[in-house]
Coordinates of C-alpha atoms in Angstrom, one line a residue:
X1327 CA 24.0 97.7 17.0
X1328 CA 20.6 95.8 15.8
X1329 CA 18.7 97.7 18.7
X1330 CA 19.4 100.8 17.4
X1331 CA 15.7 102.7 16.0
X1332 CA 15.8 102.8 12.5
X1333 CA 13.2 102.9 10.1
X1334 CA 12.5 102.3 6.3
X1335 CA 14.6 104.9 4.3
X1336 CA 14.9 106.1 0.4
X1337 CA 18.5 107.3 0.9
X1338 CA 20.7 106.5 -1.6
X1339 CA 23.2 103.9 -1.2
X1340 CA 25.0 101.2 -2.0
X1341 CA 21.8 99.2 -1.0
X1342 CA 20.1 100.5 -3.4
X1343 CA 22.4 100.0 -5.9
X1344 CA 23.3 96.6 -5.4
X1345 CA 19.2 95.7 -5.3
X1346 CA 19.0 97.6 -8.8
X1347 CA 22.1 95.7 -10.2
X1348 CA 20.5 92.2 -8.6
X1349 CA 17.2 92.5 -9.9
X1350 CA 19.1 93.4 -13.8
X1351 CA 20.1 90.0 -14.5
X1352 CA 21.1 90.9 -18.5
X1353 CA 23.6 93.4 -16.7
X1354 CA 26.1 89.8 -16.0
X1355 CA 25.9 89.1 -19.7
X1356 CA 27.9 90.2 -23.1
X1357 CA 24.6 91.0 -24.5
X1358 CA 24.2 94.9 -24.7
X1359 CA 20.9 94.7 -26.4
X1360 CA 19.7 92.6 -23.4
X1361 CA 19.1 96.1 -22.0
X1362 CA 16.0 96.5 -23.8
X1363 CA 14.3 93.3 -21.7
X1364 CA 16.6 93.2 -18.2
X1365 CA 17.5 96.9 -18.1
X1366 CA 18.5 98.1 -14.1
X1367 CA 16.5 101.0 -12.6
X1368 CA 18.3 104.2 -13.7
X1369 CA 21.4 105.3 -11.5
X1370 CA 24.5 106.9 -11.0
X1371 CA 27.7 106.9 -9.2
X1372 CA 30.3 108.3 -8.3
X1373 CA 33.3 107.8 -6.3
X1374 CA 36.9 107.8 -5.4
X1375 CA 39.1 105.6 -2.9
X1376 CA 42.4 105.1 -2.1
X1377 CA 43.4 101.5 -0.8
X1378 CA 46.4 99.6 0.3
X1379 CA 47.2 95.9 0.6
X1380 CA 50.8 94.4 2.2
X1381 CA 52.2 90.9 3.6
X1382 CA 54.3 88.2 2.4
X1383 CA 51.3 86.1 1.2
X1384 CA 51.8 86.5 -2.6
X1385 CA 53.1 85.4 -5.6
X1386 CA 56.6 86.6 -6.7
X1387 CA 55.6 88.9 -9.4
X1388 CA 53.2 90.9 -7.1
X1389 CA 54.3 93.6 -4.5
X1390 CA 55.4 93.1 -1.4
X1391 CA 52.8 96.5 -1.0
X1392 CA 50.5 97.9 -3.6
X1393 CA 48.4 100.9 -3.3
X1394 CA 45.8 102.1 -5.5
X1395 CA 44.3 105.5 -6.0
X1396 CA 41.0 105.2 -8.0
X1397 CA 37.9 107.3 -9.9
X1398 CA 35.4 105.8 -11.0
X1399 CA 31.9 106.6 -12.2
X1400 CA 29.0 104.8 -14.1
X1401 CA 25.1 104.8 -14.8
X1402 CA 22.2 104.1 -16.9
X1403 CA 19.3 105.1 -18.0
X1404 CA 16.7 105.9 -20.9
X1405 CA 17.5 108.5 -23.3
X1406 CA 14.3 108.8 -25.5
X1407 CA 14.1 104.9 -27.0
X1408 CA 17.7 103.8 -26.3
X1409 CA 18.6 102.1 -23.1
X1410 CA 22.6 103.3 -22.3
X1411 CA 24.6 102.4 -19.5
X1412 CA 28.5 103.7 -19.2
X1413 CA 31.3 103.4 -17.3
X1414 CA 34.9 105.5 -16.4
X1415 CA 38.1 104.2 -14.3
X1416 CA 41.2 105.4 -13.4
X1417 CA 43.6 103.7 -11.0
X1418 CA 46.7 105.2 -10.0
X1419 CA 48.9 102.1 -8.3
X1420 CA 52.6 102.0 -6.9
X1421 CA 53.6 98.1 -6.4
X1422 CA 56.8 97.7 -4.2
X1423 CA 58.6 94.7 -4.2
X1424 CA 57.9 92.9 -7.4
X1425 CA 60.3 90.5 -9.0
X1426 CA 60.2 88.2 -11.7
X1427 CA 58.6 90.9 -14.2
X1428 CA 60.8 92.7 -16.2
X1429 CA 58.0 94.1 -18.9
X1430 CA 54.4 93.5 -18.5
X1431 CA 51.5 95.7 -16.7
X1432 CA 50.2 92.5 -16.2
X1433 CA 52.6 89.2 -16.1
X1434 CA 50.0 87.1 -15.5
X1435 CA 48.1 87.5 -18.4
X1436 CA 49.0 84.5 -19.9
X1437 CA 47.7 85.3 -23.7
X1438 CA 51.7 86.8 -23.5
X1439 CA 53.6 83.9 -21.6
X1440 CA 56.6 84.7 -23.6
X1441 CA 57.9 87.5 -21.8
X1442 CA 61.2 88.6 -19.7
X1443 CA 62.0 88.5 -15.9
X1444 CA 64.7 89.3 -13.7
X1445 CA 65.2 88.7 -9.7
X1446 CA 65.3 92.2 -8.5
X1447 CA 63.0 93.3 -6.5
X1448 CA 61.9 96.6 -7.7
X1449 CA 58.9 99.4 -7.8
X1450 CA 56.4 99.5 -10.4
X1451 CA 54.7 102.8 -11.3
X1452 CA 51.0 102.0 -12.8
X1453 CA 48.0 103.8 -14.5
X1454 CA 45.1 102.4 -15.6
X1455 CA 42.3 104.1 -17.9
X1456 CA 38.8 101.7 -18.4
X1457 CA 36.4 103.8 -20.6
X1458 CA 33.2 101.2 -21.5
X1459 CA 29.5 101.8 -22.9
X1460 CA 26.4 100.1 -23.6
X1461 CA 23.6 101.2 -25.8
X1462 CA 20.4 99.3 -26.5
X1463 CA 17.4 99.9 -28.9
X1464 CA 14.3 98.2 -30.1
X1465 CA 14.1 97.5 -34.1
X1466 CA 11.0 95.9 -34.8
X1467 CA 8.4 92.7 -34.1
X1468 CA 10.3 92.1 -30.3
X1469 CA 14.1 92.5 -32.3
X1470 CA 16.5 95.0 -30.3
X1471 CA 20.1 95.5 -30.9
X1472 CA 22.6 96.9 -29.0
X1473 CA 26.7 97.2 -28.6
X1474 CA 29.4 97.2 -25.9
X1475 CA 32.3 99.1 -26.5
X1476 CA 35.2 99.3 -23.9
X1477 CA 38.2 100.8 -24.8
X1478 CA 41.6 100.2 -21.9
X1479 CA 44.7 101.9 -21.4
X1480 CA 47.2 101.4 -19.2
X1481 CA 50.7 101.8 -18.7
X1482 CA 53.9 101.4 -16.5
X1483 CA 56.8 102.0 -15.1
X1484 CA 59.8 100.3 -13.3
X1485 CA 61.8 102.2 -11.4
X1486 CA 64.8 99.7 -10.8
X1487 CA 67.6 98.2 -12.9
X1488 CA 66.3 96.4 -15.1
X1489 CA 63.4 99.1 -15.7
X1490 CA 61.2 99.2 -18.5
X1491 CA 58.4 101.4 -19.6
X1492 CA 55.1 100.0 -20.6
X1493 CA 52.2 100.8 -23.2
X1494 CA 49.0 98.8 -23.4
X1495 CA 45.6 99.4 -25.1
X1496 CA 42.6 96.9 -25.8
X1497 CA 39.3 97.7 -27.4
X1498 CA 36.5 95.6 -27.9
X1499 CA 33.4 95.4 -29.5
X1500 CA 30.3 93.2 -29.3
X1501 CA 27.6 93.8 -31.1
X1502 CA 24.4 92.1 -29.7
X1503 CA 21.0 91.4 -30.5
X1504 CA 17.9 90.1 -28.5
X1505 CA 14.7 88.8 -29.9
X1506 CA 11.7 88.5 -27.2
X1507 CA 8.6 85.8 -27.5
X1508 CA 6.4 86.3 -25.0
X1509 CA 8.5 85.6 -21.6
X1510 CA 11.3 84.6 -23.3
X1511 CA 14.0 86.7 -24.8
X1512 CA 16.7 85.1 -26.9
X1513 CA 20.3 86.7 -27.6
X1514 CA 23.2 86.5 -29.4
X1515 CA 26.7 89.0 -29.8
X1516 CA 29.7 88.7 -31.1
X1517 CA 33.1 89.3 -29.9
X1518 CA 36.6 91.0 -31.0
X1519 CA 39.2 92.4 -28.9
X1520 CA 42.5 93.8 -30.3
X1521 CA 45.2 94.0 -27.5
X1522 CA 48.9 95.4 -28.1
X1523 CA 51.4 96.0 -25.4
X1524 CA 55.1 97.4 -26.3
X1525 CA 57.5 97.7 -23.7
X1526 CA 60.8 99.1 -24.0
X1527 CA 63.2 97.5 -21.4
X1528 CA 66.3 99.6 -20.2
X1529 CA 69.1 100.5 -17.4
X1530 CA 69.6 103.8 -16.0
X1531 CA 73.4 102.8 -14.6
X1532 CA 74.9 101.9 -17.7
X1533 CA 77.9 100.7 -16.3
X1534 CA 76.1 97.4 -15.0
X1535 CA 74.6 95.0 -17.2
X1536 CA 71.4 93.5 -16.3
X1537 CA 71.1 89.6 -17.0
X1538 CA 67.1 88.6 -17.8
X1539 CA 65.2 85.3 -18.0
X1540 CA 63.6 85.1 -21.7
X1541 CA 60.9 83.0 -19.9
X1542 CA 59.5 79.5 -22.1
X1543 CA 57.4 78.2 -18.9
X1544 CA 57.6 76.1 -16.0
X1545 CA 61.1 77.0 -15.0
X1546 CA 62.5 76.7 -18.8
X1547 CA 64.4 80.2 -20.4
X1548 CA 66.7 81.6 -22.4
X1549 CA 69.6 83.9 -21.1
X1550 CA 69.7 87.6 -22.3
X1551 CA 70.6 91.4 -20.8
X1552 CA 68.9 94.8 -20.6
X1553 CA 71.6 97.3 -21.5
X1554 CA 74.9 97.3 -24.0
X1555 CA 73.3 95.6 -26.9
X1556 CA 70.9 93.2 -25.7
X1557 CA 67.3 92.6 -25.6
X1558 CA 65.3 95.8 -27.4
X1559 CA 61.5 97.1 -27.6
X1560 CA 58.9 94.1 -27.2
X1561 CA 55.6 93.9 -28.9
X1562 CA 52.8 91.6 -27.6
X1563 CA 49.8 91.3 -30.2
X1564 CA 46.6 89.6 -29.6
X1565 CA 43.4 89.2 -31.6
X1566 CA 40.4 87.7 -29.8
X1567 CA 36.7 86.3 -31.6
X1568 CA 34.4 85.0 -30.2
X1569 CA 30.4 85.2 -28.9
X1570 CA 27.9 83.8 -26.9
X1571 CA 24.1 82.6 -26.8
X1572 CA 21.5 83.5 -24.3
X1573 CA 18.3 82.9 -23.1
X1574 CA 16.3 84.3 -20.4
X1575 CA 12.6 83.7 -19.1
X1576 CA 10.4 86.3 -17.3
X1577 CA 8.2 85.4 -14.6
X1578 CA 7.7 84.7 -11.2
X1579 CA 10.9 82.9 -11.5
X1580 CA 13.7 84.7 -13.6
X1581 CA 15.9 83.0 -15.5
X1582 CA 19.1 84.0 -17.9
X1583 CA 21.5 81.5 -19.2
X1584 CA 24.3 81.9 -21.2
X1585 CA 27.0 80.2 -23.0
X1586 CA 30.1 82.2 -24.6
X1587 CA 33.3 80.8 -26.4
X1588 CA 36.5 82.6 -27.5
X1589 CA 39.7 82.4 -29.4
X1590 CA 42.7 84.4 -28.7
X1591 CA 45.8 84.5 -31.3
X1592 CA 48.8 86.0 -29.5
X1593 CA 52.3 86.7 -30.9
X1594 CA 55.3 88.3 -29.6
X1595 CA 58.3 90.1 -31.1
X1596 CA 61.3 92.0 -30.7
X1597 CA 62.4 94.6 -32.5
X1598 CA 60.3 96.7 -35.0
X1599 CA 62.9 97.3 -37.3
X1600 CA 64.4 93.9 -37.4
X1601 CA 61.2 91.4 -35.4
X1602 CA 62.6 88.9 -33.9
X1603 CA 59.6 86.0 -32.8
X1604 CA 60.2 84.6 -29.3
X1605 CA 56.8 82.8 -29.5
X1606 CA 53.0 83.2 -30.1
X1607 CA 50.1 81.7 -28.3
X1608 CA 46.5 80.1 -28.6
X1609 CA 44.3 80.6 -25.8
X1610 CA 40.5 78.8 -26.1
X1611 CA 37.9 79.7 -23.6
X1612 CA 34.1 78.5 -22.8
X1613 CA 31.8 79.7 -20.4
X1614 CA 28.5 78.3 -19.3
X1615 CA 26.4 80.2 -16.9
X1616 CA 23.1 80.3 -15.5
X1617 CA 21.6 82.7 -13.1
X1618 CA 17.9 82.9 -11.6
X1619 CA 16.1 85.4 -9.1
X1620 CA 12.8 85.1 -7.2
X1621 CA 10.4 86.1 -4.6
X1622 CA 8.7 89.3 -3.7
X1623 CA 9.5 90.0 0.5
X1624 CA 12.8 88.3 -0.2
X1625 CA 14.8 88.5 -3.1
X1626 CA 16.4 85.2 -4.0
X1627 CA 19.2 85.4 -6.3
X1628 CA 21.2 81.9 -7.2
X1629 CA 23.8 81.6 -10.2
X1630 CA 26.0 78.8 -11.4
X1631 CA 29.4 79.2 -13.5
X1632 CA 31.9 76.7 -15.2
X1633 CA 34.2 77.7 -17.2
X1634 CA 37.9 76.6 -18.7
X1635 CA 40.4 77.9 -20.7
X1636 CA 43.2 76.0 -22.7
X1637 CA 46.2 78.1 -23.6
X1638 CA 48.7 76.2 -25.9
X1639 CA 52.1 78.1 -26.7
X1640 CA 54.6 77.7 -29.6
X1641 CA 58.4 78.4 -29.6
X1642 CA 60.1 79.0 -32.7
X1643 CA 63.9 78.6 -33.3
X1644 CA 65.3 81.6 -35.7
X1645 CA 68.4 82.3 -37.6
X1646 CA 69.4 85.3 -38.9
X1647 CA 69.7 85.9 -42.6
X1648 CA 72.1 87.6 -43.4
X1649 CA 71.1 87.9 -47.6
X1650 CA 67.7 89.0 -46.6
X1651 CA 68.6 91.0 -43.4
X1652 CA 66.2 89.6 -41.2
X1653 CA 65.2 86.8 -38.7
X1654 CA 63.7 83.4 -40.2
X1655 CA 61.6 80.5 -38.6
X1656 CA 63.6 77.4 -39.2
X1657 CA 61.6 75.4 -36.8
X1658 CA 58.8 75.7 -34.1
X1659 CA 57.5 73.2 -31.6
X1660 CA 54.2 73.4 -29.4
X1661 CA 56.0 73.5 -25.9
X1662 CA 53.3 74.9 -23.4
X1663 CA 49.6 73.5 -22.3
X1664 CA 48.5 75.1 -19.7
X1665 CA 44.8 74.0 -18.8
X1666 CA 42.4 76.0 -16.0
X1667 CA 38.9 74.7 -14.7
X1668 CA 36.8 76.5 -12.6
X1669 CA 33.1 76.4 -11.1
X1670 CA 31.6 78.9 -8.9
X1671 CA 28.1 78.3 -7.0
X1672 CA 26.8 81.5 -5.6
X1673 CA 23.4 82.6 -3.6
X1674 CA 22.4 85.7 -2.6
X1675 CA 19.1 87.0 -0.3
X1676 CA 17.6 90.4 0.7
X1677 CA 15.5 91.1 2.8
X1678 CA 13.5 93.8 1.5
X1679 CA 11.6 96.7 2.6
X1680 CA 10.1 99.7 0.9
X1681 CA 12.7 100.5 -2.3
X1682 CA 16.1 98.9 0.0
X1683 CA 16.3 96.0 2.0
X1684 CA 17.3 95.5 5.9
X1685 CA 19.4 92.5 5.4
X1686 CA 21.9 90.6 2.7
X1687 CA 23.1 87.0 3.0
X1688 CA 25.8 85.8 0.5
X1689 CA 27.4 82.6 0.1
X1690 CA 29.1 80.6 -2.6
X1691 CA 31.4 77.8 -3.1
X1692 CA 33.7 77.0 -6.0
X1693 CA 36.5 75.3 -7.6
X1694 CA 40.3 75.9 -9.2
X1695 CA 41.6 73.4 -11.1
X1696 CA 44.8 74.4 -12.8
X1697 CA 47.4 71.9 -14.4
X1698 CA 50.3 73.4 -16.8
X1699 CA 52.5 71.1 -18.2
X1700 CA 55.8 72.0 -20.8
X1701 CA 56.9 69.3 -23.2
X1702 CA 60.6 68.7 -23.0
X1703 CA 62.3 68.4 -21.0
X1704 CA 58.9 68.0 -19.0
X1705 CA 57.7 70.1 -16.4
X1706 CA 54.5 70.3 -14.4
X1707 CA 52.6 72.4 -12.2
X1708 CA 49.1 71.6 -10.8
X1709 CA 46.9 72.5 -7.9
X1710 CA 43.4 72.3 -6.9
X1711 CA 41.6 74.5 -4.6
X1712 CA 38.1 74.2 -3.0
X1713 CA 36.7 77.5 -1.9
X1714 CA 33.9 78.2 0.3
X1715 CA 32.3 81.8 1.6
X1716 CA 29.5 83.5 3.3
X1717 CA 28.5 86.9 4.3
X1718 CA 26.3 89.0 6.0
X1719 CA 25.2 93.1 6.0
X1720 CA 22.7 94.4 7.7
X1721 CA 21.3 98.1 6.8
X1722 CA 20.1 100.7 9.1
X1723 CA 17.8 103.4 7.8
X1724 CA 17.3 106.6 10.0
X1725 CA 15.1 109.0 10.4
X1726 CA 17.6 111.6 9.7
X1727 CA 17.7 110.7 6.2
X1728 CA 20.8 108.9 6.1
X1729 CA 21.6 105.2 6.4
X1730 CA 24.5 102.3 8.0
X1731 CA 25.7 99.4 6.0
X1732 CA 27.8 97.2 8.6
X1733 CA 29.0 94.0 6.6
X1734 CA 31.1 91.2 8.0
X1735 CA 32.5 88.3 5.2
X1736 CA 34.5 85.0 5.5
X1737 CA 36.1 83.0 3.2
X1738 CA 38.3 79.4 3.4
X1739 CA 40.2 78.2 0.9
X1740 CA 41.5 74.4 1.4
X1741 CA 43.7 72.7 -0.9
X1742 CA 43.3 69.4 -2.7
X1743 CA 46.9 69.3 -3.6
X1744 CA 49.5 71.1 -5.7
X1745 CA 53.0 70.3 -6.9
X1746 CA 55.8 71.7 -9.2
X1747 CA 58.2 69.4 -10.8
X1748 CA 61.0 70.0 -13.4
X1749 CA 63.1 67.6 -15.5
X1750 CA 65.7 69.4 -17.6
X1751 CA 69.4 70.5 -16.5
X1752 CA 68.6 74.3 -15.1
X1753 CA 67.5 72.9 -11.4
X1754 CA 69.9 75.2 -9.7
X1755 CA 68.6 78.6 -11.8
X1756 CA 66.3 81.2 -10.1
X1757 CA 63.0 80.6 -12.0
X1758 CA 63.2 77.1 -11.1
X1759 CA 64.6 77.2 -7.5
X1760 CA 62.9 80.6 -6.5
X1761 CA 59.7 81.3 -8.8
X1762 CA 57.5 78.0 -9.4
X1763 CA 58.1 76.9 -5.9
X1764 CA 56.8 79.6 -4.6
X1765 CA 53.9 80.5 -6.3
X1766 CA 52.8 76.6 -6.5
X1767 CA 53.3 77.2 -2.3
X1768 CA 51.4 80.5 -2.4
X1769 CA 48.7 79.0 -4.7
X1770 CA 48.0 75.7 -3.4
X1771 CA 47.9 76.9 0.4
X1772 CA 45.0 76.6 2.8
X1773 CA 44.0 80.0 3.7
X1774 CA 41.4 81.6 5.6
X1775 CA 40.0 85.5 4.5
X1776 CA 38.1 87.6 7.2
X1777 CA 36.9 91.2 5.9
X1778 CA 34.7 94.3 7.6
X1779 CA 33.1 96.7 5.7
X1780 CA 31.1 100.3 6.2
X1781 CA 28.9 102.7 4.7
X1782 CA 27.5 105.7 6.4
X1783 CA 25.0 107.5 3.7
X1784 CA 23.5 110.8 3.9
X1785 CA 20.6 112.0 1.9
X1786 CA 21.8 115.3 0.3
X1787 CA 18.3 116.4 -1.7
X1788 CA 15.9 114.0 -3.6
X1789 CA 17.6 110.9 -5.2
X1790 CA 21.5 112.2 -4.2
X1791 CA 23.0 110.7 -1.4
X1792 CA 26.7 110.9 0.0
X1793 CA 28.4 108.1 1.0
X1794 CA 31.9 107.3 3.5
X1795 CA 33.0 104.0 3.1
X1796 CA 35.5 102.0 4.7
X1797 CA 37.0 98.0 4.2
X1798 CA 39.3 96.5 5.4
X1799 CA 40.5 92.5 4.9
X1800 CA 42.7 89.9 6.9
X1801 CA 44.0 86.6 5.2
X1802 CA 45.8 83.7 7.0
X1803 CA 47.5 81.1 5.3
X1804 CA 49.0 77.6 6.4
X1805 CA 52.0 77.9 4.3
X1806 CA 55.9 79.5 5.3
X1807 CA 54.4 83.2 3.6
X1808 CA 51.3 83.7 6.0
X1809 CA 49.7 86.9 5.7
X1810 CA 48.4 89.7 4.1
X1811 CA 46.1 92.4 4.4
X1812 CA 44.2 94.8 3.0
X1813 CA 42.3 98.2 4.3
X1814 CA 40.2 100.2 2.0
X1815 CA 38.8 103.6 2.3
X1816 CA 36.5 106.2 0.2
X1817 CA 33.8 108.5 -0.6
X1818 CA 30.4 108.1 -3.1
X1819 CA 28.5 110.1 -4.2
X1820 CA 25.1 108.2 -5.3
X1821 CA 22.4 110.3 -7.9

């Protein structure tokens, strides 16, 4: 394949792309107005896939199978003095085999750790809708301002006893400013997210009761039923603040760092006639980060990230009140710490010629550090992972106006140890015999990821190229659930 003629090309492709993207180093950051200094190289895409992923390597609330149809399409550019940059996706996904959620689009989101599962193995019917814009513009003296909006919309659908049908939205809004001095540019945005889910639980053969976990963590729950007169519409409710701090200097060496810090306040209820609280939630996250890119025949791109998360949750015990004709908090107790540390080194390098580049190195190591703990009767479940990767693509330019991205990638994973361990009296119940074990098995395994990639390009007319792609992904691990894969296919349309 590398003695193929080729020669230096201007098709449009995803080489292109990812070179504008690299070189855009406020593009990584919650800073919108950061567009104004670190704005990419106007672009647009365009494209739609379909992919599919299946093996027993996984944890118990994801499918045995998923596909995943998906549009998506983004670009910026400059419209008079504002900088913009927007983005659309849809994804279309059927999960088969999933167990352990009877509610959420997402039960691992744990903001919403107080949620409901059953054992049956079921099919869950997605949509996803990701609507997002930037918009940057200088004020005055250096000052430019700028906001990101993204607005998300999702919902679901199981299609087995227990079933329950899903609504989510979350929008959120950072407003940003920059201030430049010289080759420095400083910033600062803000943060809020409001996030509701309701999901309405129910049987379609009513003639057989459906016993649920309401789950507290760790293996700890409290019985209930979907059907006859058990549990009704729940309502998950989250309101995040936050914002971050950057800096960035401009020279031969570019630099961007940036330091962010939220807060999210989470409750969830049943009933919206009569709420019922099962438990609300405090989540604290920090994020540190600092990225740099050099050189001028090869593009050096080198970025660090640490980052960890607390999330603390609260049960409450309720009576009803039979004079007031609703539920009451006679007591609540902090139950849940669940603690997540992670640090990611990454390095990139292209090899560049004319507006693209012939070759792409990528490496990066990092690592997982989760401990979870509940207070009584105490449970525990930790692990730690080290991670290590490296990649290669090399990029063929022809003289027939089109282009070949061949990329190869691997990744190990190896354990520094995980356990589960539970205290109280439920040891023989499914969350604790079934779900814990093996997703501390599944997550604390030493694994090995091997994936291939393609792109074949072809200039249409000047600055549109079309684009066939192809992935495809194999994983090995060393634990009694070994494998899963992945293959991925689609078409672009670059402009």
């Amino acid at each position: 394949m590398l003695s193929i003629p080729a020669v230096a090309g201007g098709v449009p492709d995803k080489a292109a792309l990812r070179l504008k993207l690299a070189n855009a180093l406020w593009m990584d950051s919650g800073n919108a107005a950061g567009l104004i200094p670190g704005a990419p190289l106007p672009f647009n895409t365009l494209d739609a896939s379909y992919s599919y992923e299946a093996g027993d390597y996984r944890r118990m609330q994801s499918g045995t199978s998923l596909s995943d149809i998906r549009f998506d399409t983004q670009g910026a550019r400059k419209v008079g003095s504002v900088q913009v940059w927007g983005h659309f996706r849809y994804d279309n996904i059927s999960e088969e085999g999933a167990s352990y959620n009877t509610l959420l689009y997402n039960p691992y989101d744990e903001r919403f750790l107080y949620t409901a599962a059953d054992t049956v193995a079921g099919l869950w019917k997605k949509q996803s809708y990701l609507m997002e814009f930037k918009a940057a513009v200088p004020i005055a003296g250096g000052l430019s301002g700028g906001v990101h909006v993204s607005y998300t919309d999702r919902i679901a659908a199981g299609q087995i006893d227990p079933r329950a049908e899903s609504y989510h939205y979350a929008v959120t809004v950072r407003p940003a400013l920059t201030w430049q001095a010289g080759r420095s540019t400083f910033g600062l945005n803000g943060l809020y997210t409001n996030t509701f889910e309701r999901s309405t639980p129910s049987i379609s053969n009513s003639q057989e009761i459906q016993k649920v976990y309401l789950l507290r963590g760790l293996g700890n729950w409290v019985g209930d039923q979907v059907g006859g007169s058990g549990l009704s519409t729940m309502y998950f409710r989250c309101d995040t603040w936050g914002g971050a701090i950057q800096y960035s200097l401009e020279g031969p060496l570019r630099l961007l760092a940036d330091i962010s810090y939220s807060t999210h306040g989470s409750s969830i209820r049943e009933s919206a006639t009569q709420p019922k609280p099962h438990g609300s939630t405090r989540r604290q996250e920090a994020e540190a980060s600092l990225q740099a890119a050099f050189g001028s025949q090869v593009l050096h791109k080198a970025g660090l990230t640490v980052s960890a998360a607390r999330t603390k949750g609260t049960e409450p015990t309720t009576q009803w009140n039979t004079a007031a004709g609703e539920w009451e908090i006679t007591f609540s107790t902090e139950q849940c710490s669940f603690l997540t540390l992670d640090a990611l080194l990454s390095y990139e390098a292209f090899i560049l010629r004319e507006d693209s580049y012939t070759w792409h190195f990528n490496a990066s190591a990092g690592l997982l550090a989760k401990d979870d703990s509940y207070a009584i009767p105490y449970s525990r479940m930790n692990y730690t992972n080290l991670s290590i990767l490296g990649g290669a693509e090399r990029r063929l330019a022809f003289r027939n106006n089109t282009s070949l991205l061949l990329g190869a990638e691997l990744e190990g994973v190896k354990s520094l140890g995980g356990a589960y361990s539970y205290s109280g009296h439920r040891e023989g119940t499914a969350p604790v015999r079934e779900l814990y074990p093996h997703d501390v098995a599944v997550l604390s395994a030493d694994r090995l990821r091997a994936g291939l990639r393609a792109e074949y390009a072809v200039g249409l007319r000047e600055g549109t190229g079309l684009a066939f792609c192809a992935e495809g992904s194999l994983l090995k691990a060393f634990c009694p659930f070994p494998l899963r894969w992945s293959i991925l296919g689609g078409v672009r349309l670059y402009f």
